[in-house]
Amino acid sequence: MTSEPDEKTFAGDARSPSGEDDRHPALVFLRGELLAAPIPLEREEVTLGRALEADVRVNDARASRMHARINVERDPKTGGARYLLTDLDSTNGTLLNGQPVKEAYLRDGDKLTVGEHLLRFELLDDIDREYQRQIHRLLAHDELTGLLTSKSFFSELRRESARAEAEELPFCVLMMDIDHFKNVNDTHGHLVGSQTLEEVGAIITRALRAGDVAARFGGEEFAAFLLKADCAQGLVAAERVRTSIEAHVFSAVRRGAESDTGETLRLTISVGVAAYPDDARDPIQLVELADTALYRAKNLGRNRVVAYCVPPPDLKPGDNQTSGPR
């Protein structure tokens, strides 16, 4: 039975006291992969679920493929918008403020539970929406390089691998590690080291195509996945990253230092490549295989690209891992 909107239910025209339309409905993730991300609800119908075709995709095993729906209606009395939440006969149900519901009108601040994900229905003005976007960016991106964090990288990778499987498209994963980076910190200090990592992140971004996704895994290790790219294309992109790092002249002086001696340093990077579906179909396994290829590159002398599917001719049997420093 549908609960009727009461005096607290949002059923107006979302106008501010000044009479301007400046508040917009949105779902804000409070728990889950898209933490703090505001999802606008400005269509007449929005579906939530695990399926690729869902408008708001919830990458959660406890969520049904098409889990719930939100419809915009017009209040017959006021003519303003009101928002009807409907559970689509989901396996584990939809909770509204902790209670299972089949249908209910949403109020500003209501909390929805879909699988393990918790979302809040909010009416946001432009300042609120920008604030939520900035919070999400801070949580999803590495503060130093601006690249995705490893957690966000895996979330995006799982999402895109599901799409690639559905559309039968190839993609590649790159694992990258700066060679002997410890020497930079030991010789020039950690502030120069951080400055150098920031530049490396920018170089990797420029070397990849628009639409490719890069991340910093921590320390001097980076990762990327390349959409609609087979193994050969992945090797080309990886080599572009490698040569760009090798050719770049990094400053060995801290930015803003009182005396700039003009001292510089050079770096190299090793890259491992794994391809979907040739090497594996599971996205986590692809990362592991790309990391195995990275170890091979390290064993072969560093400053090179190795694909998991193409064992190097000079790799000795059993040399898939290295115990030495990266």
GROMACS .gro file of N, CA, C and O in nm, residues 7 26 32 40 63 65 74 80 91 134 142 152 160 164 167 169 172-173 189 201 215 227 261 267 277 295 297 319 321:
model
  116
    7GLU      N    1   0.245   1.616   0.588
    7GLU     CA    2   0.290   1.755   0.587
    7GLU      C    3   0.442   1.768   0.573
    7GLU      O    4   0.493   1.871   0.537
   26ALA      N    5   1.803   1.458  -0.565
   26ALA     CA    6   1.922   1.375  -0.590
   26ALA      C    7   1.928   1.262  -0.488
   26ALA      O    8   1.871   1.271  -0.379
   32GLY      N    9   2.892   0.254   0.025
   32GLY     CA   10   2.907   0.181  -0.100
   32GLY      C   11   3.014   0.242  -0.187
   32GLY      O   12   3.087   0.332  -0.148
   40PRO      N   13   2.169   1.289  -0.975
   40PRO     CA   14   2.050   1.371  -0.998
   40PRO      C   15   1.930   1.287  -1.037
   40PRO      O   16   1.942   1.187  -1.108
   63ALA      N   17   2.193  -0.674  -0.441
   63ALA     CA   18   2.094  -0.596  -0.516
   63ALA      C   19   2.044  -0.678  -0.634
   63ALA      O   20   2.119  -0.753  -0.696
   65ARG      N   21   1.881  -0.727  -1.018
   65ARG     CA   22   1.918  -0.662  -1.145
   65ARG      C   23   1.840  -0.533  -1.165
   65ARG      O   24   1.897  -0.429  -1.199
   74ARG      N   25   0.303   1.452  -1.036
   74ARG     CA   26   0.254   1.585  -1.003
   74ARG      C   27   0.144   1.575  -0.899
   74ARG      O   28   0.049   1.499  -0.916
   80GLY      N   29   0.288   2.056  -0.769
   80GLY     CA   30   0.431   2.039  -0.750
   80GLY      C   31   0.474   1.895  -0.768
   80GLY      O   32   0.391   1.804  -0.781
   91THR      N   33   1.480  -0.933  -0.466
   91THR     CA   34   1.501  -1.052  -0.382
   91THR      C   35   1.516  -1.016  -0.235
   91THR      O   36   1.457  -1.078  -0.147
  134GLN      N   37   3.252   1.777  -0.475
  134GLN     CA   38   3.388   1.795  -0.426
  134GLN      C   39   3.423   1.692  -0.319
  134GLN      O   40   3.535   1.640  -0.317
  142ASP      N   41   4.328   1.026  -0.546
  142ASP     CA   42   4.451   1.041  -0.470
  142ASP      C   43   4.484   1.189  -0.455
  142ASP      O   44   4.485   1.264  -0.553
  152SER      N   45   3.875   0.313  -0.568
  152SER     CA   46   3.791   0.365  -0.676
  152SER      C   47   3.824   0.299  -0.808
  152SER      O   48   3.736   0.274  -0.891
  160GLU      N   49   3.319  -0.143  -1.553
  160GLU     CA   50   3.348  -0.143  -1.696
  160GLU      C   51   3.370  -0.284  -1.750
  160GLU      O   52   3.341  -0.310  -1.867
  164ALA      N   53   3.198  -0.449  -2.066
  164ALA     CA   54   3.276  -0.508  -2.173
  164ALA      C   55   3.229  -0.650  -2.204
  164ALA      O   56   3.221  -0.691  -2.321
  167GLU      N   57   2.892  -0.633  -2.389
  167GLU     CA   58   2.903  -0.581  -2.525
  167GLU      C   59   3.013  -0.649  -2.606
  167GLU      O   60   3.039  -0.613  -2.720
  169LEU      N   61   3.347  -0.655  -2.574
  169LEU     CA   62   3.454  -0.561  -2.609
  169LEU      C   63   3.580  -0.597  -2.533
  169LEU      O   64   3.574  -0.639  -2.417
  172CYS      N   65   4.222  -0.367  -2.156
  172CYS     CA   66   4.351  -0.405  -2.098
  172CYS      C   67   4.372  -0.342  -1.962
  172CYS      O   68   4.318  -0.234  -1.933
  173VAL      N   69   4.451  -0.409  -1.879
  173VAL     CA   70   4.493  -0.354  -1.750
  173VAL      C   71   4.644  -0.338  -1.753
  173VAL      O   72   4.717  -0.427  -1.797
  189GLY      N   73   6.519   1.364  -0.075
  189GLY     CA   74   6.419   1.392   0.029
  189GLY      C   75   6.278   1.358  -0.016
  189GLY      O   76   6.247   1.350  -0.135
  201GLY      N   77   5.225   1.111  -1.230
  201GLY     CA   78   5.082   1.095  -1.251
  201GLY      C   79   5.033   1.176  -1.370
  201GLY      O   80   4.952   1.129  -1.452
  215ALA      N   81   4.517   0.521  -1.204
  215ALA     CA   82   4.507   0.527  -1.058
  215ALA      C   83   4.646   0.518  -0.998
  215ALA      O   84   4.739   0.465  -1.060
  227LEU      N   85   3.991   0.097  -2.216
  227LEU     CA   86   3.868   0.046  -2.272
  227LEU      C   87   3.882   0.024  -2.423
  227LEU      O   88   3.953   0.099  -2.491
  261THR      N   89   6.918   2.515  -0.752
  261THR     CA   90   7.047   2.480  -0.812
  261THR      C   91   7.035   2.431  -0.954
  261THR      O   92   7.135   2.417  -1.024
  267LEU      N   93   6.418   0.923  -1.450
  267LEU     CA   94   6.351   0.804  -1.400
  267LEU      C   95   6.319   0.709  -1.515
  267LEU      O   96   6.312   0.750  -1.631
  277PRO      N   97   3.954  -1.055  -2.329
  277PRO     CA   98   3.935  -1.179  -2.251
  277PRO      C   99   4.049  -1.279  -2.268
  277PRO      O  100   4.039  -1.390  -2.218
  295TYR      N  101   5.632  -0.793  -1.264
  295TYR     CA  102   5.746  -0.857  -1.198
  295TYR      C  103   5.844  -0.913  -1.302
  295TYR      O  104   5.965  -0.909  -1.283
  297ALA      N  105   5.898  -0.788  -1.595
  297ALA     CA  106   5.970  -0.672  -1.648
  297ALA      C  107   6.083  -0.632  -1.552
  297ALA      O  108   6.193  -0.595  -1.595
  319ASP      N  109   6.119  -1.749  -1.348
  319ASP     CA  110   6.149  -1.608  -1.318
  319ASP      C  111   6.024  -1.521  -1.327
  319ASP      O  112   6.029  -1.411  -1.381
  321GLN      N  113   5.868  -1.404  -1.060
  321GLN     CA  114   5.865  -1.314  -0.947
  321GLN      C  115   6.006  -1.271  -0.912
  321GLN      O  116   6.104  -1.336  -0.950
   0.00000   0.00000   0.00000
